[in-house]
CSV table of C-alpha atoms in Angstrom, one decimal:
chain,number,residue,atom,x,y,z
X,1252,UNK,CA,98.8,-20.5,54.6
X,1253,UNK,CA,96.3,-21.4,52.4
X,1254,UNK,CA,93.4,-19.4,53.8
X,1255,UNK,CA,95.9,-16.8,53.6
X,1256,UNK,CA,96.6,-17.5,49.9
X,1257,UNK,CA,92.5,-17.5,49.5
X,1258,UNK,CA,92.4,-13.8,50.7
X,1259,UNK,CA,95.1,-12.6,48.6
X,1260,UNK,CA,93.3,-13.9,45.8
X,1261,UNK,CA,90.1,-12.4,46.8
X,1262,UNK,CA,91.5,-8.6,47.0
X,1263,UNK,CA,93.4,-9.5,43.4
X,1264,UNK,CA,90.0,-10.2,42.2
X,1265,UNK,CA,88.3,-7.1,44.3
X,1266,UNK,CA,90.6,-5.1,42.2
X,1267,UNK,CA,89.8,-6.7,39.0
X,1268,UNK,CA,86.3,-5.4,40.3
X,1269,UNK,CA,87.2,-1.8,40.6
X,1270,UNK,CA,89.1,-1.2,37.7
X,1271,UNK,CA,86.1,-2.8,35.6
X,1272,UNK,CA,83.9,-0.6,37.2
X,1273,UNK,CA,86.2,2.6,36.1
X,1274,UNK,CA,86.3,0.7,32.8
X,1275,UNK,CA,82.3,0.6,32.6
X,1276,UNK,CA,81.9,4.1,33.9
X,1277,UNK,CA,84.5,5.9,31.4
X,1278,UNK,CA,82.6,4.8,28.5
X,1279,UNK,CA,79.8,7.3,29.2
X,1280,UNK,CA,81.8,10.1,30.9
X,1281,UNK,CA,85.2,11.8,30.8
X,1282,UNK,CA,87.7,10.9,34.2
X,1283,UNK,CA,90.7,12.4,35.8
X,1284,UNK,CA,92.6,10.7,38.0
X,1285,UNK,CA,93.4,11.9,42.1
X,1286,UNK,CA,95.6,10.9,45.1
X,1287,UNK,CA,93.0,8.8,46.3
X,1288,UNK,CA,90.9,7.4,43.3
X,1289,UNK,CA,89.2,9.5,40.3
X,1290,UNK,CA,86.3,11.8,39.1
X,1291,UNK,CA,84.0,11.0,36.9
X,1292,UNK,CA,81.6,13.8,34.8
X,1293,UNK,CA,79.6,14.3,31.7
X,1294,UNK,CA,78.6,17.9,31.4
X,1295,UNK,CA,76.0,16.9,28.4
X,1296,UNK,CA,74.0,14.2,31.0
X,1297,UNK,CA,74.8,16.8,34.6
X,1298,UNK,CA,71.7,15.0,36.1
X,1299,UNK,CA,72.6,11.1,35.1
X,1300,UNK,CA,74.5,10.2,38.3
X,1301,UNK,CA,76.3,7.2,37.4
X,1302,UNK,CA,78.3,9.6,34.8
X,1303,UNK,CA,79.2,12.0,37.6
X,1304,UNK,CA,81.1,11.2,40.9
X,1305,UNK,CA,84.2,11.0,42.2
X,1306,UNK,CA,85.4,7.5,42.9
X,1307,UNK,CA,87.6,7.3,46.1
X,1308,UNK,CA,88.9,3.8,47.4
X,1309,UNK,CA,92.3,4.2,48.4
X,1310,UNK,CA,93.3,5.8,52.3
X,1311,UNK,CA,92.3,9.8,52.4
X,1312,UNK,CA,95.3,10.7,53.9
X,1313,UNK,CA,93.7,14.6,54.2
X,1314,UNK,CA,89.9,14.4,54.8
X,1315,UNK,CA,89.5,18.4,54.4
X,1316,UNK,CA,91.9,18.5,51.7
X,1317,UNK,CA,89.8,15.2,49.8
X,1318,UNK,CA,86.8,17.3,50.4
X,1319,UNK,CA,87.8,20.5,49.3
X,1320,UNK,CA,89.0,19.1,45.9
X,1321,UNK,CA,85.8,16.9,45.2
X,1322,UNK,CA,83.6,19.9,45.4
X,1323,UNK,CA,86.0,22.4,43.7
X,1324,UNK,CA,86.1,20.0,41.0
X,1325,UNK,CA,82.8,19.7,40.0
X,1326,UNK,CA,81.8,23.2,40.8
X,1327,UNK,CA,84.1,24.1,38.1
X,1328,UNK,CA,82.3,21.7,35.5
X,1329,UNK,CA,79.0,23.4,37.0
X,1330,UNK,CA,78.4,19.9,38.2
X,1331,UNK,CA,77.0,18.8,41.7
X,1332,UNK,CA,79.5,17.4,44.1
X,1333,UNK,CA,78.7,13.8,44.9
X,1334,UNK,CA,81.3,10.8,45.6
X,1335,UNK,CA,81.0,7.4,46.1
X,1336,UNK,CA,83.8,6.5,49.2
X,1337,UNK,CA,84.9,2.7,49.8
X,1338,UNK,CA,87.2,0.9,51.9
X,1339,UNK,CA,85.0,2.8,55.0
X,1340,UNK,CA,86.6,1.6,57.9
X,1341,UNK,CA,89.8,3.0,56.9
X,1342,UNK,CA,88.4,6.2,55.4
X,1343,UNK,CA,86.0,6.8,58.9
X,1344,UNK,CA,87.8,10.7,59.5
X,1345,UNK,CA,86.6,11.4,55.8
X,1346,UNK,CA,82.6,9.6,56.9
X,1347,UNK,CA,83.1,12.2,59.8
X,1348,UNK,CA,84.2,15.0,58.0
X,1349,UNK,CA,81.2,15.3,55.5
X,1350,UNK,CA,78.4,17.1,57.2
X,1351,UNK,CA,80.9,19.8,58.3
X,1352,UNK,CA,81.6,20.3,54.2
X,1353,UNK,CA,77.9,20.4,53.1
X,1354,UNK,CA,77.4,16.7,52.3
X,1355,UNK,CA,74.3,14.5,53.1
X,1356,UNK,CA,75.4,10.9,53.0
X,1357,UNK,CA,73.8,7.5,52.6
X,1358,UNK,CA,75.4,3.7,53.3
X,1359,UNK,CA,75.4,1.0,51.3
X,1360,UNK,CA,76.8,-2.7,51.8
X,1361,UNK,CA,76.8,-4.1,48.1
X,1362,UNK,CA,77.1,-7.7,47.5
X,1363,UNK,CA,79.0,-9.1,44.3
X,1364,UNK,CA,78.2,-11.7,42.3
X,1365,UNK,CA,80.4,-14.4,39.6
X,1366,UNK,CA,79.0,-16.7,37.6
X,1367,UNK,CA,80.3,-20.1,38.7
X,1368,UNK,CA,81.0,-21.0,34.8
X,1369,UNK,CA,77.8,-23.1,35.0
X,1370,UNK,CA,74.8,-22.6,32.4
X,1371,UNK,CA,71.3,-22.4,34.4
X,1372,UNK,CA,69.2,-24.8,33.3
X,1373,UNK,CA,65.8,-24.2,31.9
X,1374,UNK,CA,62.6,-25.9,30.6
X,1375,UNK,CA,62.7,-24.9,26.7
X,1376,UNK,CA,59.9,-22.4,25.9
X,1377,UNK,CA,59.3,-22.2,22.1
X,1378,UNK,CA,57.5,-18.5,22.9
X,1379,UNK,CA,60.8,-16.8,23.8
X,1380,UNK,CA,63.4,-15.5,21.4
X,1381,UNK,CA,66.6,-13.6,22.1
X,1382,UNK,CA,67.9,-11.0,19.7
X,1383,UNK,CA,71.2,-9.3,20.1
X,1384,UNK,CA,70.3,-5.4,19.4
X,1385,UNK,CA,70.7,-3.5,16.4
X,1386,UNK,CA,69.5,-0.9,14.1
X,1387,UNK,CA,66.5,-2.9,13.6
X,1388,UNK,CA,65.4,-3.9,16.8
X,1389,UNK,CA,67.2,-0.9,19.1
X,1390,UNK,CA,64.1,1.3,19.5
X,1391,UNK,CA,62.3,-2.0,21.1
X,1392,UNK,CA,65.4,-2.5,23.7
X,1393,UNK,CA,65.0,1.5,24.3
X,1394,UNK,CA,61.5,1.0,24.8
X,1395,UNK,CA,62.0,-2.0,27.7
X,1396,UNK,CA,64.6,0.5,29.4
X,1397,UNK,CA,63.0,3.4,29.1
X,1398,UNK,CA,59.9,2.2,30.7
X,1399,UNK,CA,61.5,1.3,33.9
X,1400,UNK,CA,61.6,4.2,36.7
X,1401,UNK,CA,64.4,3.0,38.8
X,1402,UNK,CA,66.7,3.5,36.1
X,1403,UNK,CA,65.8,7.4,36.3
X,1404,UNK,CA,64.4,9.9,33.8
X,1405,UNK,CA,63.3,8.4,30.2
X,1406,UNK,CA,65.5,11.1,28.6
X,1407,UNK,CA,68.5,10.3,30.3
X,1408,UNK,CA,67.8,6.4,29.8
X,1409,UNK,CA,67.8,7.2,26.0
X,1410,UNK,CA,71.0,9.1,26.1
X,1411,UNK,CA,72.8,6.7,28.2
X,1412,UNK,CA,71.6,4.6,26.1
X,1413,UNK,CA,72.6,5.7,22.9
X,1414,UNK,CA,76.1,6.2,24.1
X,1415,UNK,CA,76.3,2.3,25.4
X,1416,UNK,CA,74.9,1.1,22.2
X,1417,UNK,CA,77.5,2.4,20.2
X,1418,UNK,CA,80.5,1.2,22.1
X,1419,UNK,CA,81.9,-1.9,21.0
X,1420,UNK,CA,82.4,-2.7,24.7
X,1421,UNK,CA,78.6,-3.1,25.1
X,1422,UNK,CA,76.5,-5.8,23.5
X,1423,UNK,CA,72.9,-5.4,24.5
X,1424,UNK,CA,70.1,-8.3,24.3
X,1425,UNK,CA,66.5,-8.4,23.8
X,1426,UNK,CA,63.8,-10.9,24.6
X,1427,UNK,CA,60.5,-11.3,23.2
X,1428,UNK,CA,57.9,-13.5,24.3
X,1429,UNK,CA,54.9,-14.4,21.9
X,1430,UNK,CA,57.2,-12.2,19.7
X,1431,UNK,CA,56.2,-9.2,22.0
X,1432,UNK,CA,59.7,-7.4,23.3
X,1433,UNK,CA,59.6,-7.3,27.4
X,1434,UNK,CA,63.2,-8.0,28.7
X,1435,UNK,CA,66.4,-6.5,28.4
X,1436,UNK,CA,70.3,-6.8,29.5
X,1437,UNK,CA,73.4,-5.9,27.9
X,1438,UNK,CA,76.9,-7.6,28.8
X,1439,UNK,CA,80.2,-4.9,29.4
X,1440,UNK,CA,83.3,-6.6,28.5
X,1441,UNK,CA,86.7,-5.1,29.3
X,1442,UNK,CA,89.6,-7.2,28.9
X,1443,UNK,CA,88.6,-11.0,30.0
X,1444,UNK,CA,86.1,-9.6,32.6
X,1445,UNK,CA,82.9,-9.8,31.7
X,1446,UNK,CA,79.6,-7.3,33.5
X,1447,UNK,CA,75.8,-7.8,33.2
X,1448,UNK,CA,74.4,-4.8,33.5
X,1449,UNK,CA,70.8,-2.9,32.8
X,1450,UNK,CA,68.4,-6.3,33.4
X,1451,UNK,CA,65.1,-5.2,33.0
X,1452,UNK,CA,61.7,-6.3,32.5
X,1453,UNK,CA,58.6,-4.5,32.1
X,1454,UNK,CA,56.1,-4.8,35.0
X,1455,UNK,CA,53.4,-7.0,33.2
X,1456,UNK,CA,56.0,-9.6,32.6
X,1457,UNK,CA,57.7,-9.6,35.8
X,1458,UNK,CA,57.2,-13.1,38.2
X,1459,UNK,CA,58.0,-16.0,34.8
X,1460,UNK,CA,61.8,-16.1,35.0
X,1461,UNK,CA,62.3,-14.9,32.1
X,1462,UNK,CA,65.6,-13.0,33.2
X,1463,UNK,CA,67.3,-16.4,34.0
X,1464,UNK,CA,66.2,-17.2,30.3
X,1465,UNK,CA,68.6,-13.5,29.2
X,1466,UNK,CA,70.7,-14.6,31.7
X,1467,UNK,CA,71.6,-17.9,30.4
X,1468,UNK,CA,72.1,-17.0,26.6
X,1469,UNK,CA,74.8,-14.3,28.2
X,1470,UNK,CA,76.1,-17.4,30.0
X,1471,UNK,CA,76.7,-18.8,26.7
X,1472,UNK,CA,78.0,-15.8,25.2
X,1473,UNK,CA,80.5,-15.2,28.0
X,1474,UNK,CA,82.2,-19.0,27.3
X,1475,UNK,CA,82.1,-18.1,23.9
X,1476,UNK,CA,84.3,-14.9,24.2
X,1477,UNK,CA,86.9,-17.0,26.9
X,1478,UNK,CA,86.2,-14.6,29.7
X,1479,UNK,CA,87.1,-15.0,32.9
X,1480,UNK,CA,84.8,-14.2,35.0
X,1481,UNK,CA,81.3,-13.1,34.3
X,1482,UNK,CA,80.1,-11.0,37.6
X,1483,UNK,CA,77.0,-8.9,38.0
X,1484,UNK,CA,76.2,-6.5,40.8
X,1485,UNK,CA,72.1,-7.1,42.4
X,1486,UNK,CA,70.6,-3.7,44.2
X,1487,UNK,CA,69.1,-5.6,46.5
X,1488,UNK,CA,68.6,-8.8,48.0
X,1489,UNK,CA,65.6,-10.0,46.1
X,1490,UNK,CA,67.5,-9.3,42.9
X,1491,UNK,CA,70.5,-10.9,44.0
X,1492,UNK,CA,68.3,-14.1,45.4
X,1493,UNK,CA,66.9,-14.3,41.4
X,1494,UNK,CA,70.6,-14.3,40.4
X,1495,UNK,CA,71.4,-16.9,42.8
X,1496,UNK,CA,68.9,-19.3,40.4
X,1497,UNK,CA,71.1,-18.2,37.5
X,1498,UNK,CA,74.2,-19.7,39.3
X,1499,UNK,CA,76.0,-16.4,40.2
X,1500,UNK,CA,77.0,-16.5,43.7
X,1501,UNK,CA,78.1,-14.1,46.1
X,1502,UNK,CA,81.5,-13.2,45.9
X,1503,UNK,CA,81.6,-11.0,48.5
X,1504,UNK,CA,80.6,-7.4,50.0
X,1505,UNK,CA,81.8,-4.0,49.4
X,1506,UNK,CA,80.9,-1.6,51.9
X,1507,UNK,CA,80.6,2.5,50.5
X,1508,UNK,CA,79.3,5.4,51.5
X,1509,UNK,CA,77.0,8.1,48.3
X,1510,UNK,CA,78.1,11.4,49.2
X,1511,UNK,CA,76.1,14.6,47.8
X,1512,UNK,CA,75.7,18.0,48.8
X,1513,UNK,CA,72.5,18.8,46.8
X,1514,UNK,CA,69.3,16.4,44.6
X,1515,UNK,CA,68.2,12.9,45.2
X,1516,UNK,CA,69.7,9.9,47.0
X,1517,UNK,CA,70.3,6.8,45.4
X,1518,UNK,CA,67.4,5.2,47.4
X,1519,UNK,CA,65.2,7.4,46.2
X,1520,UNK,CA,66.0,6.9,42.5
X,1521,UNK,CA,65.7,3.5,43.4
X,1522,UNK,CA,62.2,4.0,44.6
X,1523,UNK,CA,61.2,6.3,41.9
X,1524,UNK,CA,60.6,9.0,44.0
């Protein structure tokens, strides 16, 4: 009974984790809703991905039907068709039905991570200060961002960006060293649920920890604003191994499959390719 109980709080929280990621996402593009999930676009940004797919986690009932509307959709926005498909195992007639529609497809198993309400503790470095970003110090933070080529184009960084700046829902943070900028992360906050998101550092600064040092004043922050949870989501193992030293541990895994009929995998961004 009591495992049982476990589980049904674990797909509670799962959801909590899907509608905070439609939350995130519908601050940089528009959405309408489907039978099975919704589509995001921004016809200003076409080529920033993240602001255009359609989301779809609940059972395709229809495969060719799904299909059919996903690319009608964004044909009619003059947008490329791509889709980001969970709950897999269920959904395997719509994995199956994707090559026959024009779609390429790559897998991903994600792992999830919450803060276990637990600062990280750190040696105190007197070099490093932490700024939240403003008017005065924004063009540094851009600078960070924009300098790191997994997150895609520079001009697309800048207008995502500017359009996550300005939200109230998105409070971005800076750290200097030796009062010279080189880390950034901002913290997405819908409801009591709490995201870190866009952690970067430039390459010359990479290897010191200093991300558990961003990490652990957004710790503090997070108790401040009584959220509930506090969860971040690593692209890869190594990342999610340096979150690990900043007391977020794995929730769990959500499997998905990227769906796209034309341009660049999510790898391949990835890998600045």
């Amino acid at each position: 009974m009591l495992n049982g109980w476990k589980e049904e709080q674990r797909m509670h929280k799962l959801q909590d984790i899907m509608q905070l990621d439609i939350d995130y996402i519908n601050e940089f593009s528009e959405m309408e809703r489907c039978p099975e999930g919704v589509f995001f676009y921004n016809k200003e940004m076409p080529m920033y991905y993240d602001a255009n797919h359609a989301h779809i986690w609940k059972r395709v009932e229809q495969a060719e039907t799904c299909l059919t509307s996903i690319k009608q959709f964004y044909h009619s926005k003059g947008l490329i068709p791509r889709m980001y498909l969970y709950n897999v195992e269920e959904n395997h007639h719509c994995v199956e039905a994707l090559s026959s529609h024009g779609f390429q497809y790559e897998s991903f198993t994600n792992d999830i991570q919450c803060w276990n309400g637990e600062n990280v503790i750190l040696p105190n470095n007197p070099a490093i200060r932490i700024e939240r970003v403003t008017d005065t110090n924004v063009q540094e933070a851009l600078e960070v961002e924009m300098s790191i080529s997994t997150f895609g184009e520079p001009a697309l960084i800048k207008k995502a960006f500017d359009n996550m700046y300005r939200s109230p829902h998105f409070t971005y943070y800076l750290l200097k060293i030796d009062g010279v900028p080189c880390c950034t992360a901002n913290l997405f906050i819908s409801g009591r649920q709490g995201r870190v998101e866009s952690v970067a550092t430039l390459e010359s600064y990479r290897g010191r920890g200093l991300i558990g040092y961003v990490l652990q004043h957004i710790q503090k922050e997070a108790v401040k604003r009584n959220l509930e949870h506090l969860w971040i989501l690593p692209i890869n193992e190594q990342v999610a191994k340096v979150y690990e030293k900043a007391n977020f541990y794995s929730f769990g895994k959500i499997k998905s499959i990227h769906a796209f009929t034309e341009g660049k995998t999510i790898q391949e961004i990835r890998s600045a390719k």
